[in-house]
Tab-separated table of C-alpha atoms in Angstrom:
chain	number	residue	atom	x	y	z
R	1	UNK	CA	-16.093	2.226	29.071
R	2	UNK	CA	-12.824	0.215	29.272
R	3	UNK	CA	-9.194	0.700	31.373
R	4	UNK	CA	-7.567	1.031	28.324
R	5	UNK	CA	-9.842	3.864	26.763
R	6	UNK	CA	-10.032	5.313	30.369
R	7	UNK	CA	-6.041	5.566	30.662
R	8	UNK	CA	-5.659	6.500	26.345
R	9	UNK	CA	-8.028	9.559	27.953
R	10	UNK	CA	-5.960	10.553	30.012
R	11	UNK	CA	-3.218	11.126	27.712
R	12	UNK	CA	-1.955	7.499	27.288
R	13	UNK	CA	-0.847	6.895	30.708
R	14	UNK	CA	2.422	7.940	32.719
R	15	UNK	CA	3.899	5.007	32.114
R	16	UNK	CA	3.654	4.867	27.973
R	17	UNK	CA	5.334	9.004	28.379
R	18	UNK	CA	7.991	7.596	30.194
R	19	UNK	CA	8.713	4.865	27.830
R	20	UNK	CA	8.409	7.382	24.714
R	21	UNK	CA	10.994	9.967	26.531
R	22	UNK	CA	13.749	6.892	26.546
R	23	UNK	CA	12.572	5.621	23.460
R	24	UNK	CA	14.911	5.532	20.115
R	25	UNK	CA	13.217	7.632	17.231
R	26	UNK	CA	13.420	6.727	13.888
R	27	UNK	CA	12.943	9.041	11.169
R	28	UNK	CA	10.120	8.618	8.529
R	29	UNK	CA	9.582	10.758	6.008
R	30	UNK	CA	6.154	12.580	5.554
R	31	UNK	CA	3.925	11.092	2.661
R	32	UNK	CA	4.806	12.687	-0.635
R	33	UNK	CA	2.774	15.485	-1.954
R	34	UNK	CA	3.846	15.986	-5.863
R	35	UNK	CA	5.087	19.150	-7.396
R	36	UNK	CA	5.350	17.503	-10.614
R	37	UNK	CA	2.195	17.737	-13.123
R	38	UNK	CA	0.768	13.447	-14.049
R	39	UNK	CA	1.316	12.101	-17.024
R	40	UNK	CA	-1.970	11.656	-19.013
R	41	UNK	CA	-1.757	9.306	-22.222
R	42	UNK	CA	-5.261	9.575	-22.984
R	43	UNK	CA	-7.100	12.229	-25.073
R	44	UNK	CA	-10.599	13.806	-23.534
R	45	UNK	CA	-11.925	12.004	-26.583
R	46	UNK	CA	-10.465	8.625	-25.433
R	47	UNK	CA	-11.966	8.998	-21.885
R	48	UNK	CA	-15.237	9.735	-23.012
R	49	UNK	CA	-15.507	6.508	-25.196
R	50	UNK	CA	-13.903	4.497	-22.348
R	51	UNK	CA	-16.247	5.491	-20.210
R	52	UNK	CA	-19.574	5.381	-22.190
R	53	UNK	CA	-18.800	1.972	-23.043
R	54	UNK	CA	-18.201	1.402	-19.052
R	55	UNK	CA	-21.877	2.372	-18.835
R	56	UNK	CA	-22.596	0.109	-21.626
R	57	UNK	CA	-21.433	-3.053	-19.980
R	58	UNK	CA	-22.938	-2.444	-16.534
R	59	UNK	CA	-26.230	-1.460	-18.361
R	60	UNK	CA	-26.234	-4.054	-20.587
R	61	UNK	CA	-23.788	-6.957	-19.550
R	62	UNK	CA	-23.968	-6.437	-15.503
R	63	UNK	CA	-21.996	-7.793	-12.971
R	64	UNK	CA	-22.252	-10.901	-10.734
R	65	UNK	CA	-22.709	-10.391	-6.631
R	66	UNK	CA	-22.806	-14.071	-5.777
R	67	UNK	CA	-23.798	-15.936	-2.489
R	68	UNK	CA	-25.001	-12.285	-1.507
R	69	UNK	CA	-28.808	-12.321	-1.305
R	70	UNK	CA	-28.820	-8.979	1.064
R	71	UNK	CA	-26.214	-7.015	-1.478
R	72	UNK	CA	-28.944	-7.967	-4.639
R	73	UNK	CA	-31.473	-6.585	-2.136
R	74	UNK	CA	-29.731	-3.369	-1.872
R	75	UNK	CA	-28.977	-3.360	-5.473
R	76	UNK	CA	-32.843	-4.176	-6.847
R	77	UNK	CA	-34.175	-1.024	-3.514
R	78	UNK	CA	-31.472	0.985	-5.458
R	79	UNK	CA	-33.012	0.769	-9.314
R	80	UNK	CA	-30.730	-2.199	-10.330
R	81	UNK	CA	-32.390	-4.977	-12.354
R	82	UNK	CA	-31.202	-8.237	-10.718
R	83	UNK	CA	-31.481	-11.321	-12.724
R	84	UNK	CA	-30.185	-14.155	-10.268
R	85	UNK	CA	-27.291	-13.058	-9.326
R	86	UNK	CA	-26.938	-10.706	-11.936
R	87	UNK	CA	-27.276	-6.969	-11.695
R	88	UNK	CA	-27.760	-4.487	-14.532
R	89	UNK	CA	-26.746	-1.465	-13.416
R	90	UNK	CA	-28.914	1.461	-15.399
R	91	UNK	CA	-26.560	4.039	-17.319
R	92	UNK	CA	-25.413	6.749	-14.854
R	93	UNK	CA	-26.446	4.930	-11.652
R	94	UNK	CA	-23.134	3.490	-10.427
R	95	UNK	CA	-22.005	7.209	-10.847
R	96	UNK	CA	-24.486	9.016	-9.226
R	97	UNK	CA	-23.756	6.544	-5.925
R	98	UNK	CA	-19.782	7.205	-6.608
R	99	UNK	CA	-19.960	10.815	-5.665
R	100	UNK	CA	-20.496	10.648	-2.203
R	101	UNK	CA	-17.654	8.934	-1.302
R	102	UNK	CA	-14.841	11.145	-0.056
R	103	UNK	CA	-12.467	12.787	-2.696
R	104	UNK	CA	-9.662	11.971	0.147
R	105	UNK	CA	-9.400	11.222	3.864
R	106	UNK	CA	-6.849	10.289	6.712
R	107	UNK	CA	-5.993	7.690	7.702
R	108	UNK	CA	-4.737	7.839	11.716
R	109	UNK	CA	-1.598	6.299	13.049
R	110	UNK	CA	-1.491	5.336	16.378
R	111	UNK	CA	1.201	8.550	16.238
R	112	UNK	CA	-0.213	11.183	15.215
R	113	UNK	CA	2.834	12.002	13.627
R	114	UNK	CA	2.444	9.324	11.321
R	115	UNK	CA	-0.686	9.619	10.149
R	116	UNK	CA	-1.703	9.711	6.345
R	117	UNK	CA	-3.656	11.750	3.913
R	118	UNK	CA	-4.922	9.608	0.808
R	119	UNK	CA	-6.026	11.573	-2.014
R	120	UNK	CA	-5.288	14.925	-4.117
R	121	UNK	CA	-1.824	15.114	-4.787
R	122	UNK	CA	-0.573	12.510	-2.025
R	123	UNK	CA	1.730	9.414	-2.236
R	124	UNK	CA	1.573	6.884	0.471
R	125	UNK	CA	3.584	3.924	-0.010
R	126	UNK	CA	3.031	0.552	1.297
R	127	UNK	CA	4.921	-2.811	1.467
R	128	UNK	CA	4.648	-5.960	-0.192
R	129	UNK	CA	0.980	-7.802	0.406
R	130	UNK	CA	0.188	-11.127	0.256
R	131	UNK	CA	2.885	-13.927	-0.939
R	132	UNK	CA	2.753	-17.259	0.658
R	133	UNK	CA	6.799	-17.213	0.513
R	134	UNK	CA	9.474	-15.361	2.026
R	135	UNK	CA	13.281	-15.241	0.705
R	136	UNK	CA	16.641	-14.454	1.840
R	137	UNK	CA	19.918	-15.052	1.509
R	138	UNK	CA	21.004	-17.408	4.443
R	139	UNK	CA	17.976	-19.227	3.679
R	140	UNK	CA	16.228	-19.257	0.101
R	141	UNK	CA	12.895	-19.966	-0.814
R	142	UNK	CA	10.574	-20.979	2.066
R	143	UNK	CA	7.433	-20.860	3.104
R	144	UNK	CA	6.344	-17.335	5.354
R	145	UNK	CA	6.376	-17.934	9.198
R	146	UNK	CA	4.826	-15.748	11.906
R	147	UNK	CA	8.398	-14.785	12.776
R	148	UNK	CA	8.978	-13.622	9.258
R	149	UNK	CA	6.221	-11.748	9.290
R	150	UNK	CA	7.001	-9.801	12.538
R	151	UNK	CA	11.107	-9.197	10.857
R	152	UNK	CA	9.199	-7.535	8.096
R	153	UNK	CA	7.026	-5.482	10.311
R	154	UNK	CA	10.323	-4.333	12.190
R	155	UNK	CA	11.964	-3.619	9.177
R	156	UNK	CA	8.901	-1.187	7.685
R	157	UNK	CA	8.695	0.447	11.193
R	158	UNK	CA	12.580	1.401	10.541
R	159	UNK	CA	12.761	2.494	6.668
R	160	UNK	CA	12.340	5.874	6.679
R	161	UNK	CA	10.687	6.304	3.318
R	162	UNK	CA	7.911	3.946	3.688
R	163	UNK	CA	4.660	5.498	5.245
R	164	UNK	CA	2.580	2.600	6.101
R	165	UNK	CA	3.117	-0.803	8.136
R	166	UNK	CA	0.898	-2.451	5.150
R	167	UNK	CA	-1.435	-5.483	5.746
R	168	UNK	CA	-0.032	-9.124	4.994
R	169	UNK	CA	3.065	-7.930	4.208
R	170	UNK	CA	3.618	-12.346	3.948
R	171	UNK	CA	1.291	-15.090	4.833
R	172	UNK	CA	2.242	-16.852	8.049
R	173	UNK	CA	1.123	-20.143	7.305
R	174	UNK	CA	2.634	-21.711	10.647
R	175	UNK	CA	-0.387	-19.769	12.297
R	176	UNK	CA	-3.852	-21.139	11.469
R	177	UNK	CA	-5.581	-20.070	8.854
R	178	UNK	CA	-9.069	-18.647	11.472
R	179	UNK	CA	-6.686	-17.042	13.650
R	180	UNK	CA	-3.359	-15.817	12.144
R	181	UNK	CA	-5.106	-12.126	11.514
R	182	UNK	CA	-5.297	-11.676	15.068
R	183	UNK	CA	-1.161	-12.287	15.086
R	184	UNK	CA	-0.740	-9.853	12.183
R	185	UNK	CA	-2.807	-7.333	13.188
R	186	UNK	CA	-1.188	-7.627	17.023
R	187	UNK	CA	2.490	-7.308	15.206
R	188	UNK	CA	1.043	-4.230	13.187
R	189	UNK	CA	-0.074	-2.738	16.144
R	190	UNK	CA	2.624	-3.343	18.728
R	191	UNK	CA	5.942	-3.477	16.769
R	192	UNK	CA	5.168	-0.172	14.705
R	193	UNK	CA	2.849	2.851	15.102
R	194	UNK	CA	2.692	3.361	11.476
R	195	UNK	CA	-0.931	2.916	9.989
R	196	UNK	CA	-1.713	-0.522	9.061
R	197	UNK	CA	-4.389	-2.912	7.053
R	198	UNK	CA	-7.177	-4.919	8.399
R	199	UNK	CA	-8.045	-8.251	7.594
R	200	UNK	CA	-10.472	-9.368	4.120
R	201	UNK	CA	-10.400	-12.910	4.342
R	202	UNK	CA	-13.616	-13.668	5.779
R	203	UNK	CA	-16.220	-11.287	7.075
R	204	UNK	CA	-15.814	-11.749	10.989
R	205	UNK	CA	-12.115	-11.349	10.680
R	206	UNK	CA	-12.908	-7.617	9.226
R	207	UNK	CA	-15.021	-7.075	12.248
R	208	UNK	CA	-12.264	-8.337	14.750
R	209	UNK	CA	-10.077	-5.847	13.134
R	210	UNK	CA	-12.591	-3.385	13.518
R	211	UNK	CA	-12.818	-4.602	17.425
R	212	UNK	CA	-8.602	-4.964	18.055
R	213	UNK	CA	-8.966	-1.188	16.250
R	214	UNK	CA	-11.466	-0.106	19.235
R	215	UNK	CA	-9.584	-1.434	21.920
R	216	UNK	CA	-6.344	0.282	20.258
R	217	UNK	CA	-7.515	3.657	19.496
R	218	UNK	CA	-10.953	3.370	21.461
R	219	UNK	CA	-14.191	2.985	20.108
R	220	UNK	CA	-15.922	6.390	19.721
R	221	UNK	CA	-12.522	7.131	17.703
R	222	UNK	CA	-12.891	4.096	15.188
R	223	UNK	CA	-16.389	5.313	14.630
R	224	UNK	CA	-15.673	9.123	13.704
R	225	UNK	CA	-12.399	8.467	11.845
R	226	UNK	CA	-10.701	5.912	9.622
R	227	UNK	CA	-7.899	3.795	11.043
R	228	UNK	CA	-7.207	1.859	8.394
R	229	UNK	CA	-7.226	0.995	4.587
R	230	UNK	CA	-7.919	-2.525	3.489
R	231	UNK	CA	-7.801	-4.146	0.137
R	232	UNK	CA	-11.209	-5.546	-1.486
R	233	UNK	CA	-10.319	-7.372	-4.278
R	234	UNK	CA	-12.710	-7.986	-7.327
R	235	UNK	CA	-12.240	-11.297	-9.293
R	236	UNK	CA	-12.479	-10.295	-12.676
R	237	UNK	CA	-14.199	-10.630	-14.742
R	238	UNK	CA	-17.224	-8.637	-12.809
R	239	UNK	CA	-17.617	-10.810	-10.085
R	240	UNK	CA	-17.755	-9.737	-6.748
R	241	UNK	CA	-17.973	-12.225	-4.309
R	242	UNK	CA	-19.748	-12.789	-1.108
R	243	UNK	CA	-16.061	-13.330	1.100
R	244	UNK	CA	-14.885	-9.904	0.152
R	245	UNK	CA	-18.109	-7.766	-0.216
R	246	UNK	CA	-18.795	-9.226	3.364
R	247	UNK	CA	-15.539	-7.649	4.859
R	248	UNK	CA	-16.340	-4.196	2.556
R	249	UNK	CA	-19.689	-4.409	4.243
R	250	UNK	CA	-17.889	-4.428	7.524
R	251	UNK	CA	-15.707	-1.686	6.793
R	252	UNK	CA	-17.904	0.440	5.219
R	253	UNK	CA	-20.499	0.288	8.197
R	254	UNK	CA	-17.601	1.452	10.702
R	255	UNK	CA	-16.401	4.147	8.406
R	256	UNK	CA	-13.038	2.527	7.237
R	257	UNK	CA	-11.493	2.998	4.280
R	258	UNK	CA	-11.210	-0.154	1.321
R	259	UNK	CA	-9.343	0.081	-1.996
R	260	UNK	CA	-11.657	-1.514	-4.428
R	261	UNK	CA	-9.718	-3.359	-6.895
R	262	UNK	CA	-9.509	-5.678	-10.106
R	263	UNK	CA	-7.041	-8.187	-9.777
R	264	UNK	CA	-6.285	-8.252	-13.504
R	265	UNK	CA	-4.189	-10.171	-16.171
R	266	UNK	CA	-4.621	-9.014	-19.093
R	267	UNK	CA	-5.259	-11.737	-21.528
R	268	UNK	CA	-6.657	-13.422	-18.876
R	269	UNK	CA	-9.154	-11.934	-16.868
R	270	UNK	CA	-9.604	-8.983	-19.454
R	271	UNK	CA	-8.798	-8.079	-23.263
R	272	UNK	CA	-5.705	-8.016	-24.413
R	273	UNK	CA	-5.943	-4.281	-25.550
R	274	UNK	CA	-5.223	-1.429	-23.324
R	275	UNK	CA	-8.793	0.145	-24.231
R	276	UNK	CA	-10.472	-2.823	-23.618
R	277	UNK	CA	-8.887	-3.595	-20.116
R	278	UNK	CA	-9.709	-0.071	-18.995
R	279	UNK	CA	-13.299	-0.469	-20.113
R	280	UNK	CA	-13.795	-3.110	-17.957
R	281	UNK	CA	-11.531	-1.853	-14.867
R	282	UNK	CA	-13.858	1.448	-14.688
R	283	UNK	CA	-16.922	-0.722	-15.013
R	284	UNK	CA	-15.392	-2.949	-12.086
R	285	UNK	CA	-14.574	-0.120	-9.626
R	286	UNK	CA	-17.771	1.591	-10.517
R	287	UNK	CA	-19.890	-1.097	-9.663
R	288	UNK	CA	-17.658	-1.673	-6.481
R	289	UNK	CA	-17.541	1.438	-5.039
R	290	UNK	CA	-21.052	2.100	-5.488
R	291	UNK	CA	-22.143	-0.632	-3.432
R	292	UNK	CA	-19.343	0.387	-0.810
R	293	UNK	CA	-21.991	3.747	-0.412
R	294	UNK	CA	-25.244	1.140	-0.675
R	295	UNK	CA	-23.561	0.374	2.481
R	296	UNK	CA	-22.552	3.646	3.908
R	297	UNK	CA	-22.868	6.962	1.902
R	298	UNK	CA	-19.506	8.685	2.606
R	299	UNK	CA	-17.584	5.589	3.472
R	300	UNK	CA	-13.956	6.552	2.558
R	301	UNK	CA	-13.018	4.150	-0.551
R	302	UNK	CA	-9.532	4.169	-2.881
R	303	UNK	CA	-10.298	3.109	-6.592
R	304	UNK	CA	-7.811	-0.038	-7.437
R	305	UNK	CA	-6.266	-0.873	-10.140
R	306	UNK	CA	-3.963	-4.107	-10.310
R	307	UNK	CA	-3.508	-4.646	-13.536
R	308	UNK	CA	-0.344	-6.674	-15.711
R	309	UNK	CA	0.008	-8.632	-18.647
R	310	UNK	CA	0.672	-12.042	-19.556
R	311	UNK	CA	3.511	-14.267	-21.226
R	312	UNK	CA	1.114	-15.722	-24.310
R	313	UNK	CA	3.639	-18.736	-24.013
R	314	UNK	CA	3.966	-19.381	-20.741
R	315	UNK	CA	1.093	-17.905	-18.833
R	316	UNK	CA	3.049	-16.263	-16.694
R	317	UNK	CA	1.894	-12.578	-15.460
R	318	UNK	CA	4.681	-10.111	-16.610
R	319	UNK	CA	5.452	-6.531	-14.985
R	320	UNK	CA	7.205	-3.628	-15.641
R	321	UNK	CA	5.560	-3.724	-19.037
R	322	UNK	CA	4.565	-0.645	-21.601
R	323	UNK	CA	1.116	-1.872	-21.437
R	324	UNK	CA	0.612	-1.998	-17.928
R	325	UNK	CA	2.311	1.576	-18.106
R	326	UNK	CA	-0.789	2.736	-20.443
R	327	UNK	CA	-3.154	1.056	-18.304
R	328	UNK	CA	-2.046	2.614	-15.134
R	329	UNK	CA	-1.345	6.232	-16.627
R	330	UNK	CA	-5.254	5.671	-18.229
R	331	UNK	CA	-6.519	4.551	-14.900
R	332	UNK	CA	-5.445	7.310	-13.052
R	333	UNK	CA	-7.269	9.840	-15.237
R	334	UNK	CA	-10.247	7.936	-14.740
R	335	UNK	CA	-10.035	7.829	-11.249
R	336	UNK	CA	-9.170	11.918	-11.239
R	337	UNK	CA	-12.557	12.257	-13.244
R	338	UNK	CA	-14.270	10.478	-10.643
R	339	UNK	CA	-12.606	12.410	-8.033
R	340	UNK	CA	-11.367	9.699	-6.022
R	341	UNK	CA	-8.013	8.436	-4.920
R	342	UNK	CA	-6.036	6.053	-7.197
R	343	UNK	CA	-4.033	3.261	-5.864
R	344	UNK	CA	-2.059	1.485	-8.263
R	345	UNK	CA	1.688	0.464	-9.555
R	346	UNK	CA	4.285	-0.859	-6.555
R	347	UNK	CA	7.625	-2.979	-6.687
R	348	UNK	CA	6.493	-5.066	-9.506
R	349	UNK	CA	8.701	-7.766	-10.861
R	350	UNK	CA	8.784	-11.539	-11.922
R	351	UNK	CA	12.473	-11.984	-11.224
R	352	UNK	CA	12.879	-15.062	-8.938
R	353	UNK	CA	15.912	-13.283	-7.539
R	354	UNK	CA	16.701	-9.485	-6.502
R	355	UNK	CA	18.655	-9.146	-9.678
R	356	UNK	CA	18.509	-7.100	-12.669
R	357	UNK	CA	15.529	-8.263	-14.119
R	358	UNK	CA	13.702	-7.335	-10.707
R	359	UNK	CA	15.713	-3.707	-10.782
R	360	UNK	CA	14.584	-3.300	-14.368
R	361	UNK	CA	11.273	-4.397	-13.939
R	362	UNK	CA	10.312	-2.601	-10.333
R	363	UNK	CA	12.117	0.643	-11.710
R	364	UNK	CA	9.573	0.737	-14.619
R	365	UNK	CA	6.521	0.045	-12.248
R	366	UNK	CA	7.592	2.458	-9.351
R	367	UNK	CA	7.933	5.234	-11.608
R	368	UNK	CA	4.730	4.831	-13.841
R	369	UNK	CA	3.136	5.028	-10.084
R	370	UNK	CA	4.713	8.040	-9.374
R	371	UNK	CA	3.613	9.673	-12.768
R	372	UNK	CA	0.031	8.458	-13.327
R	373	UNK	CA	-0.861	10.026	-9.810
R	374	UNK	CA	-1.469	7.241	-7.514
R	375	UNK	CA	-2.492	8.238	-4.411
R	376	UNK	CA	-1.881	4.629	-2.381
R	377	UNK	CA	0.812	2.472	-3.839
R	378	UNK	CA	0.581	-1.307	-2.019
R	379	UNK	CA	3.665	-3.566	-3.087
R	380	UNK	CA	6.238	-0.493	-3.072
R	381	UNK	CA	8.807	-2.689	-1.743
R	382	UNK	CA	9.797	-6.775	-1.415
R	383	UNK	CA	7.933	-7.958	-4.430
R	384	UNK	CA	9.283	-11.015	-6.134
R	385	UNK	CA	8.090	-13.700	-8.341
R	386	UNK	CA	5.214	-12.087	-9.990
R	387	UNK	CA	3.780	-11.735	-5.521
R	388	UNK	CA	4.562	-14.869	-4.776
R	389	UNK	CA	7.629	-13.997	-2.356
R	390	UNK	CA	8.272	-11.556	0.369
R	391	UNK	CA	12.219	-10.583	-0.153
R	392	UNK	CA	14.214	-9.039	2.769
R	393	UNK	CA	16.858	-8.357	0.787
R	394	UNK	CA	14.778	-6.673	-1.979
R	395	UNK	CA	12.639	-5.295	0.492
R	396	UNK	CA	15.514	-3.116	2.087
R	397	UNK	CA	16.379	-2.552	-1.936
R	398	UNK	CA	13.342	-1.178	-3.108
R	399	UNK	CA	12.748	0.781	0.367
R	400	UNK	CA	15.616	2.854	-0.412
R	401	UNK	CA	14.633	3.504	-3.923
R	402	UNK	CA	11.511	5.081	-2.854
R	403	UNK	CA	13.470	7.622	-1.502
R	404	UNK	CA	14.257	8.999	-5.327
R	405	UNK	CA	10.413	8.931	-5.969
R	406	UNK	CA	10.338	11.454	-2.920
R	407	UNK	CA	12.828	13.706	-4.557
R	408	UNK	CA	11.420	13.158	-8.066
R	409	UNK	CA	8.043	14.363	-6.736
R	410	UNK	CA	9.279	17.610	-5.143
R	411	UNK	CA	10.023	19.143	-8.901
R	412	UNK	CA	12.172	21.638	-9.666
R	413	UNK	CA	12.665	24.781	-7.403
R	414	UNK	CA	13.716	28.367	-9.177
R	415	UNK	CA	13.935	30.502	-6.216
R	416	UNK	CA	16.903	32.437	-5.668
R	417	UNK	CA	19.254	29.924	-4.114
R	418	UNK	CA	18.172	27.358	-6.798
R	419	UNK	CA	18.996	29.640	-9.427
R	420	UNK	CA	22.294	29.606	-8.028
R	421	UNK	CA	23.369	33.053	-10.119
R	422	UNK	CA	25.872	34.068	-7.518
R	423	UNK	CA	27.884	30.565	-7.933
R	424	UNK	CA	27.895	30.761	-11.389
R	425	UNK	CA	29.668	34.293	-11.142
R	426	UNK	CA	32.167	33.005	-8.265
R	427	UNK	CA	33.186	30.239	-10.045
R	428	UNK	CA	33.546	31.579	-13.854
R	429	UNK	CA	34.847	30.170	-17.049
R	430	UNK	CA	37.386	27.086	-16.180
R	431	UNK	CA	36.702	27.205	-12.631
R	432	UNK	CA	34.869	23.968	-10.282
R	433	UNK	CA	32.017	24.627	-7.888
R	434	UNK	CA	33.629	22.266	-5.140
R	435	UNK	CA	34.521	25.146	-2.733
R	436	UNK	CA	32.391	28.047	-4.160
R	437	UNK	CA	29.966	29.476	-0.857
R	438	UNK	CA	26.583	28.226	-2.916
R	439	UNK	CA	28.094	24.772	-3.045
R	440	UNK	CA	29.316	24.768	0.576
R	441	UNK	CA	26.003	26.468	1.782
R	442	UNK	CA	23.730	23.553	-0.024
R	443	UNK	CA	26.243	20.515	-0.407
R	444	UNK	CA	24.192	18.459	2.653
R	445	UNK	CA	20.533	18.803	0.724
R	446	UNK	CA	21.775	19.354	-2.937
R	447	UNK	CA	21.396	15.275	-3.891
R	448	UNK	CA	19.348	12.458	-2.495
R	449	UNK	CA	22.006	9.821	-1.650
R	450	UNK	CA	20.802	6.365	-1.256
R	451	UNK	CA	22.236	4.329	2.342
R	452	UNK	CA	22.222	1.015	0.508
R	453	UNK	CA	24.410	1.361	-2.861
R	454	UNK	CA	27.884	1.184	-3.118
R	455	UNK	CA	29.674	4.390	-4.559
R	456	UNK	CA	33.144	3.470	-2.978
R	457	UNK	CA	36.440	3.320	-5.656
R	458	UNK	CA	36.523	0.467	-7.545
R	459	UNK	CA	40.122	-0.914	-5.041
R	460	UNK	CA	37.981	-0.084	-1.889
R	461	UNK	CA	34.804	-2.124	-2.752
R	462	UNK	CA	37.297	-5.412	-4.029
R	463	UNK	CA	39.173	-5.023	-0.455
R	464	UNK	CA	35.613	-5.196	1.225
R	465	UNK	CA	34.724	-8.655	-0.683
R	466	UNK	CA	33.768	-7.356	-4.056
R	467	UNK	CA	29.970	-6.795	-2.784
R	468	UNK	CA	27.065	-7.255	-4.833
R	469	UNK	CA	23.838	-5.183	-3.838
R	470	UNK	CA	22.094	-8.550	-2.944
R	471	UNK	CA	24.758	-8.964	-0.047
R	472	UNK	CA	24.767	-5.102	1.115
R	473	UNK	CA	21.039	-5.572	1.370
R	474	UNK	CA	21.521	-8.831	3.518
R	475	UNK	CA	23.751	-7.256	6.048
R	476	UNK	CA	21.534	-4.002	5.987
R	477	UNK	CA	18.420	-6.102	7.091
R	478	UNK	CA	20.628	-7.625	9.675
R	479	UNK	CA	21.385	-4.328	11.217
R	480	UNK	CA	18.140	-3.229	10.707
R	481	UNK	CA	16.805	-5.747	12.808
R	482	UNK	CA	19.778	-5.435	15.384
R	483	UNK	CA	19.011	-1.587	15.844
R	484	UNK	CA	15.361	-2.101	16.221
R	485	UNK	CA	13.541	-0.621	18.762
R	486	UNK	CA	9.573	-1.490	20.402
R	487	UNK	CA	7.675	2.105	19.765
R	488	UNK	CA	6.051	3.008	23.105
R	489	UNK	CA	2.388	1.837	23.642
R	490	UNK	CA	0.359	2.351	26.842
R	491	UNK	CA	0.697	-1.106	29.120
R	492	UNK	CA	-3.002	-1.007	29.944
R	493	UNK	CA	-3.812	-1.222	25.913
R	494	UNK	CA	-0.891	-3.458	25.010
R	495	UNK	CA	-2.421	-6.159	27.957
R	496	UNK	CA	-5.673	-5.485	26.359
R	497	UNK	CA	-4.846	-6.124	22.859
R	498	UNK	CA	-2.985	-9.485	23.914
R	499	UNK	CA	-6.082	-10.232	26.000
R	500	UNK	CA	-8.422	-9.643	22.851
R	501	UNK	CA	-6.244	-11.920	21.113
R	502	UNK	CA	-5.912	-14.361	23.355
R	503	UNK	CA	-9.525	-14.675	23.945
R	504	UNK	CA	-10.631	-14.920	20.556
R	505	UNK	CA	-7.658	-17.846	19.603
R	506	UNK	CA	-9.554	-19.575	22.336
R	507	UNK	CA	-13.294	-19.461	21.250
R	508	UNK	CA	-12.748	-21.612	18.344
R	509	UNK	CA	-10.329	-24.748	16.945
R	510	UNK	CA	-7.629	-24.157	14.931
R	511	UNK	CA	-8.624	-24.842	11.281
R	512	UNK	CA	-5.370	-24.505	8.014
R	513	UNK	CA	-8.156	-24.721	5.754
């Protein structure tokens, strides 16, 4: 047992407890627990047709597991027909294998108060993932750096309505490809105490993620509990590459959760029709989740569906569209029939700036996520330009609006206080409610209030510089970063993490490929 593990076993160390007493505590909302119904767009007949067609795809057309002989052998042993790299899965086999995956799981944060439960009626919100560029009002659009990454982690930690620190909130291009995952994980582990994601860009980097979690949480704790949820994309149509599958194998063996998610632009990587796309999505996730259970029955997984449409003139992906909503609602129904957590939606938009287009498309995308029964929403804030850009201003704009999802999900209360009959009697015809007892007793919690948007009279707004929302968001970014205080971490664990990163970096030369 390491020094860090021994100190953790004694409750985290006196230095950590003293630091915790003096640290600033930032309020973070608990993950959403829905009290509203899901919106279901597909009939029972439609669902059965899609499920039957997906089984036909797996049995007759099959899926490819490329450059992965071990995966092919696992499928042979399970009863699949393997021809070269093509795997044809007998009807019902994939669904039978998926049955061992849990319907929900807890992802533990290093601060236990910020652990999340993924599945059921819950919704966990995580920030944007993957963009190589960042944008802000001061510097415009540019390649992301590690300093940008750290700023986003700090903003995520400071954001009340965001439950999860995420993963690659931007791709820091100033750090070698083969080493940046170490710096990114180190930032999540030390600059925030919310749950986070692991690396998936190479199987050895997934193993590094597991090993770093062993330092942070203790190796035994990691093997017995889930401390990461990581994104495994399927190369649609129906191709499972060795890199992503290799990362999945590492995480499944170590009891860590994976989002198994097709990456589909309708019309390019899937049919243009909603039913056809849903058929392919279901076939792909059945095969991917079944494979995770071949690695370790009971390994936690999320059924993912990243689906958007395409502009047939330019070829660019489009977001916030009715077709994407139909697919997301339908995929939610299919996930619930499988008894699995569901990942989809986010702050999607195709706009180059955090403008009206971004707001319309993002609002549509966030609301469809809430109503479709999503359990884990990646890209919940910060997404811009079709996922090429992480925007600082849009991050805080979106994070503010996530509060509306919390309040919508609460549903409508109907207890005696909510009925407000005493208020209606007190005011009577022709009066007003501003001074009545019911208003005075409830006004602090009655309405959700934005921490960003401007509701001031025109004259005040004009006197303050007639600032638009992007300007207000830029100022809020500055204030949040200025107010940031790092959460306490046992010094022995912090030192062990730094030593791990330094040692791993020293073991191989830099590579930017």
